[in-house]
Amino acid sequence: MEAAMDLMRRMPPGRAETALNALLSLLPDHSLDLLSQVDLPLQVSMDKESMKEYILCEYNRDADSYRSPWSNKYEPPLEDGTVPSEEMRNLEIEANEVFSVYRDQYYEGGISSVYIWEDEDEGFIACFLIKKDGQGKRGYMQIGSWDAIHVIQVGPEEEGAAHYCLNSTVMLSLTTDNKQSGTFNLSGSIRRQVTSPFPSYLPHFHVKWPLVQEHLY
């Protein structure tokens, strides 16, 4: 397992899915560990009700269906699909609106999605996702992609403070084919973890703290 993870850390994001499938065939006894620890480039779907795009990941998946953060419905339709409580859903709606504005201003486009659900330890977990594909404005970049996955776990409040644990993965891929800038292919990924307590009375800090961490990348 250690050797497999070491290999995946060195694998270009564009080849990560092929490499993961090969490892699953070689190490079937470690399938659950591999699937839970290896991040792949994000996929996108369209919410037919709101006509907004949203990101697919393991955190909004139930069986073979994915829940949209805009309509809170699964596609393909799933009658008994897991949905957040009313409190978590309201926070999820607010987080998607805030993160969408941040993404539009900072990335000048792209797609973002936020998914929030209850944790077994009386806290909650939120997944903040950003995907940006396309060419550079100056025409030097032939193709490029940025995939950011931030999973934050907020523990129960103790003595007026909430404990935050954030796991972030960022995958970057750049390809240029230009006489001025030269030709190169650059890709890679980075994974980091941050833990910190913060006063629970700070308004809407659950939503804003991941934005601060995302901006640091």
Short mmCIF file of C-alpha atoms in Angstrom, two decimals:
data_model
loop_
_atom_site.label_atom_id
_atom_site.label_comp_id
_atom_site.label_asym_id
_atom_site.label_seq_id
_atom_site.Cartn_x
_atom_site.Cartn_y
_atom_site.Cartn_z
CA MET A 1 0.00 0.00 0.00
CA GLU A 2 2.85 2.38 0.83
CA ALA A 3 4.50 1.67 -2.54
CA ALA A 4 1.17 2.13 -4.35
CA MET A 5 0.55 5.54 -2.75
CA ASP A 6 4.14 6.57 -3.50
CA LEU A 7 3.53 5.70 -7.15
CA MET A 8 0.25 7.63 -7.31
CA ARG A 9 1.92 10.74 -5.85
CA ARG A 10 4.26 10.73 -8.86
CA MET A 11 1.60 10.02 -11.46
CA PRO A 12 0.44 12.89 -13.74
CA PRO A 13 -3.23 13.71 -13.04
CA GLY A 14 -4.16 12.82 -16.64
CA ARG A 15 -2.95 9.26 -16.10
CA ALA A 16 -4.15 8.84 -12.52
CA GLU A 17 -7.34 6.96 -13.40
CA THR A 18 -5.48 4.45 -15.60
CA ALA A 19 -2.86 3.91 -12.88
CA LEU A 20 -5.52 3.49 -10.18
CA ASN A 21 -7.39 0.86 -12.21
CA ALA A 22 -4.12 -1.03 -12.68
CA LEU A 23 -3.40 -0.93 -8.95
CA LEU A 24 -6.92 -2.12 -8.13
CA SER A 25 -6.30 -5.14 -10.35
CA LEU A 26 -2.92 -5.82 -8.74
CA LEU A 27 -4.03 -5.16 -5.14
CA PRO A 28 -7.69 -6.21 -4.81
CA ASP A 29 -7.33 -6.58 -1.02
CA HIS A 30 -6.51 -2.85 -0.77
CA SER A 31 -9.33 -1.63 -3.01
CA LEU A 32 -11.18 0.30 -0.29
CA ASP A 33 -8.01 1.99 0.93
CA LEU A 34 -6.97 2.98 -2.58
CA LEU A 35 -10.39 4.35 -3.52
CA SER A 36 -10.62 6.39 -0.31
CA GLN A 37 -7.08 7.84 -0.46
CA VAL A 38 -6.49 8.45 -4.17
CA ASP A 39 -7.98 11.62 -5.68
CA LEU A 40 -8.77 11.71 -9.41
CA PRO A 41 -9.41 14.69 -11.72
CA LEU A 42 -12.96 15.93 -11.18
CA GLN A 43 -15.87 15.22 -13.53
CA VAL A 44 -18.80 17.56 -14.26
CA SER A 45 -22.53 17.10 -14.88
CA MET A 46 -25.50 19.39 -15.57
CA ASP A 47 -28.44 19.97 -13.22
CA LYS A 48 -31.41 19.80 -15.61
CA GLU A 49 -33.69 21.66 -13.19
CA SER A 50 -31.51 24.72 -12.54
CA MET A 51 -29.41 24.35 -15.73
CA LYS A 52 -26.24 24.78 -13.68
CA GLU A 53 -23.18 22.57 -13.82
CA TYR A 54 -21.96 20.75 -10.73
CA ILE A 55 -18.99 18.56 -9.84
CA LEU A 56 -19.15 14.81 -9.34
CA CYS A 57 -17.20 13.17 -6.54
CA GLU A 58 -17.46 10.44 -3.93
CA TYR A 59 -19.01 12.89 -1.47
CA ASN A 60 -22.21 13.50 -3.45
CA ARG A 61 -22.51 9.95 -4.74
CA ASP A 62 -25.04 7.32 -3.65
CA ALA A 63 -24.90 4.03 -5.57
CA ASP A 64 -24.51 5.13 -9.21
CA SER A 65 -26.28 8.49 -8.79
CA TYR A 66 -24.92 11.94 -7.92
CA ARG A 67 -26.68 14.67 -5.92
CA SER A 68 -26.75 18.20 -7.29
CA PRO A 69 -25.97 20.97 -4.75
CA TRP A 70 -28.40 23.26 -6.58
CA SER A 71 -31.59 21.18 -6.62
CA ASN A 72 -30.65 18.62 -3.92
CA LYS A 73 -31.81 15.87 -6.31
CA TYR A 74 -30.02 12.80 -7.61
CA GLU A 75 -29.26 12.04 -11.24
CA PRO A 76 -30.16 9.40 -12.29
CA PRO A 77 -33.17 9.72 -9.91
CA LEU A 78 -32.77 7.86 -6.63
CA GLU A 79 -35.80 7.53 -4.35
CA ASP A 80 -33.95 6.75 -1.11
CA GLY A 81 -30.78 8.77 -1.77
CA THR A 82 -29.03 10.31 1.24
CA VAL A 83 -29.64 14.05 1.66
CA PRO A 84 -28.43 16.46 4.38
CA SER A 85 -30.66 17.65 7.21
CA GLU A 86 -32.49 20.96 6.88
CA GLU A 87 -29.82 22.75 8.93
CA MET A 88 -26.97 21.29 6.87
CA ARG A 89 -28.84 21.94 3.63
CA ASN A 90 -29.27 25.63 4.49
CA LEU A 91 -25.55 25.88 5.24
CA GLU A 92 -24.80 24.04 2.00
CA ILE A 93 -26.89 26.51 -0.03
CA GLU A 94 -25.10 29.47 1.57
CA ALA A 95 -21.67 27.88 1.05
CA ASN A 96 -22.36 27.23 -2.64
CA GLU A 97 -23.40 30.85 -3.18
CA VAL A 98 -20.31 32.22 -1.40
CA PHE A 99 -17.90 29.80 -3.04
CA SER A 100 -19.37 30.49 -6.48
CA VAL A 101 -18.68 34.22 -6.09
CA TYR A 102 -15.14 33.52 -4.86
CA ARG A 103 -14.46 31.14 -7.74
CA ASP A 104 -15.78 33.57 -10.33
CA GLN A 105 -13.70 36.48 -9.01
CA TYR A 106 -10.49 34.60 -8.25
CA TYR A 107 -10.44 32.06 -11.09
CA GLU A 108 -12.43 34.11 -13.62
CA GLY A 109 -14.59 31.11 -14.49
CA GLY A 110 -14.62 27.41 -13.81
CA ILE A 111 -17.08 25.32 -11.80
CA SER A 112 -17.48 24.97 -8.03
CA SER A 113 -19.57 22.76 -5.77
CA VAL A 114 -19.95 22.39 -2.01
CA TYR A 115 -21.42 19.35 -0.25
CA ILE A 116 -22.14 19.24 3.50
CA TRP A 117 -23.35 16.39 5.69
CA GLU A 118 -23.52 15.41 9.35
CA ASP A 119 -20.66 13.62 11.08
CA GLU A 120 -21.07 10.75 13.55
CA ASP A 121 -19.26 12.79 16.25
CA GLU A 122 -21.98 15.49 16.38
CA GLY A 123 -20.06 17.74 14.03
CA PHE A 124 -20.23 17.94 10.27
CA ILE A 125 -18.07 17.50 7.16
CA ALA A 126 -17.98 19.71 4.08
CA CYS A 127 -16.35 19.17 0.70
CA PHE A 128 -15.38 22.27 -1.34
CA LEU A 129 -14.55 21.58 -5.00
CA ILE A 130 -13.23 23.76 -7.83
CA LYS A 131 -12.54 22.74 -11.42
CA LYS A 132 -11.10 25.04 -14.08
CA ASP A 133 -10.25 23.90 -17.62
CA GLY A 134 -9.32 25.83 -20.72
CA GLN A 135 -6.73 27.90 -22.50
CA GLY A 136 -4.83 30.87 -21.18
CA LYS A 137 -6.03 34.36 -22.10
CA ARG A 138 -2.67 35.24 -23.68
CA GLY A 139 -2.70 32.20 -25.93
CA TYR A 140 0.53 30.68 -24.59
CA MET A 141 -1.18 27.72 -22.96
CA GLN A 142 -2.57 25.07 -25.29
CA ILE A 143 -4.54 23.31 -22.59
CA GLY A 144 -4.64 23.39 -18.82
CA SER A 145 -6.64 22.18 -15.85
CA TRP A 146 -6.90 22.91 -12.13
CA ASP A 147 -8.74 20.52 -9.80
CA ALA A 148 -9.00 21.44 -6.12
CA ILE A 149 -10.58 19.21 -3.46
CA HIS A 150 -10.93 20.53 0.10
CA VAL A 151 -12.55 18.32 2.74
CA ILE A 152 -13.09 20.03 6.08
CA GLN A 153 -14.22 18.27 9.24
CA VAL A 154 -15.72 20.50 11.92
CA GLY A 155 -15.78 18.86 15.33
CA PRO A 156 -18.31 19.54 18.09
CA GLU A 157 -17.88 22.80 20.00
CA GLU A 158 -15.91 22.62 23.23
CA GLU A 159 -15.39 25.58 25.57
CA GLY A 160 -16.55 28.08 22.94
CA ALA A 161 -14.32 26.78 20.15
CA ALA A 162 -14.83 24.45 17.19
CA HIS A 163 -12.02 22.23 15.93
CA TYR A 164 -11.29 22.28 12.18
CA CYS A 165 -9.38 19.65 10.20
CA LEU A 166 -8.86 20.40 6.51
CA ASN A 167 -7.45 17.96 3.93
CA SER A 168 -6.68 19.60 0.58
CA THR A 169 -5.61 18.14 -2.74
CA VAL A 170 -4.76 20.27 -5.76
CA MET A 171 -4.05 18.76 -9.20
CA LEU A 172 -2.51 20.91 -11.93
CA SER A 173 -1.82 20.19 -15.60
CA LEU A 174 -0.35 22.63 -18.17
CA THR A 175 0.62 22.11 -21.80
CA THR A 176 2.04 24.80 -24.09
CA ASP A 177 2.86 24.78 -27.78
CA ASN A 178 4.02 28.28 -28.62
CA LYS A 179 7.16 29.66 -30.29
CA GLN A 180 7.49 32.51 -27.78
CA SER A 181 6.99 30.52 -24.58
CA GLY A 182 8.35 27.20 -25.84
CA THR A 183 6.80 23.75 -25.62
CA PHE A 184 6.43 21.88 -22.36
CA ASN A 185 4.09 19.63 -20.41
CA LEU A 186 3.82 20.19 -16.67
CA SER A 187 1.56 18.29 -14.31
CA GLY A 188 1.45 17.18 -10.71
CA SER A 189 -0.50 17.22 -7.47
CA ILE A 190 -0.05 18.27 -3.87
CA ARG A 191 -1.84 17.19 -0.71
CA ARG A 192 -1.82 19.02 2.62
CA GLN A 193 -3.57 18.89 5.99
CA VAL A 194 -4.28 21.77 8.37
CA THR A 195 -5.84 21.53 11.82
CA SER A 196 -6.83 24.45 14.02
CA PRO A 197 -9.37 25.51 16.67
CA PHE A 198 -11.37 28.71 16.16
CA PRO A 199 -13.94 30.56 18.30
CA SER A 200 -17.39 29.20 17.47
CA TYR A 201 -19.04 32.61 17.86
CA LEU A 202 -17.39 33.99 14.67
CA PRO A 203 -20.30 34.46 12.22
CA HIS A 204 -20.36 32.15 9.20
CA PHE A 205 -16.77 31.06 9.81
CA HIS A 206 -17.63 27.50 8.77
CA VAL A 207 -18.11 28.86 5.25
CA LYS A 208 -15.27 31.39 5.13
CA TRP A 209 -12.35 29.39 6.58
CA PRO A 210 -12.02 26.99 3.59
CA LEU A 211 -11.90 30.04 1.28
CA VAL A 212 -8.85 31.33 3.15
CA GLN A 213 -7.09 27.98 2.89
CA GLU A 214 -8.01 27.58 -0.80
CA HIS A 215 -6.56 31.03 -1.55
CA LEU A 216 -3.18 30.02 -0.05
CA TYR A 217 -2.60 27.58 -2.95
#
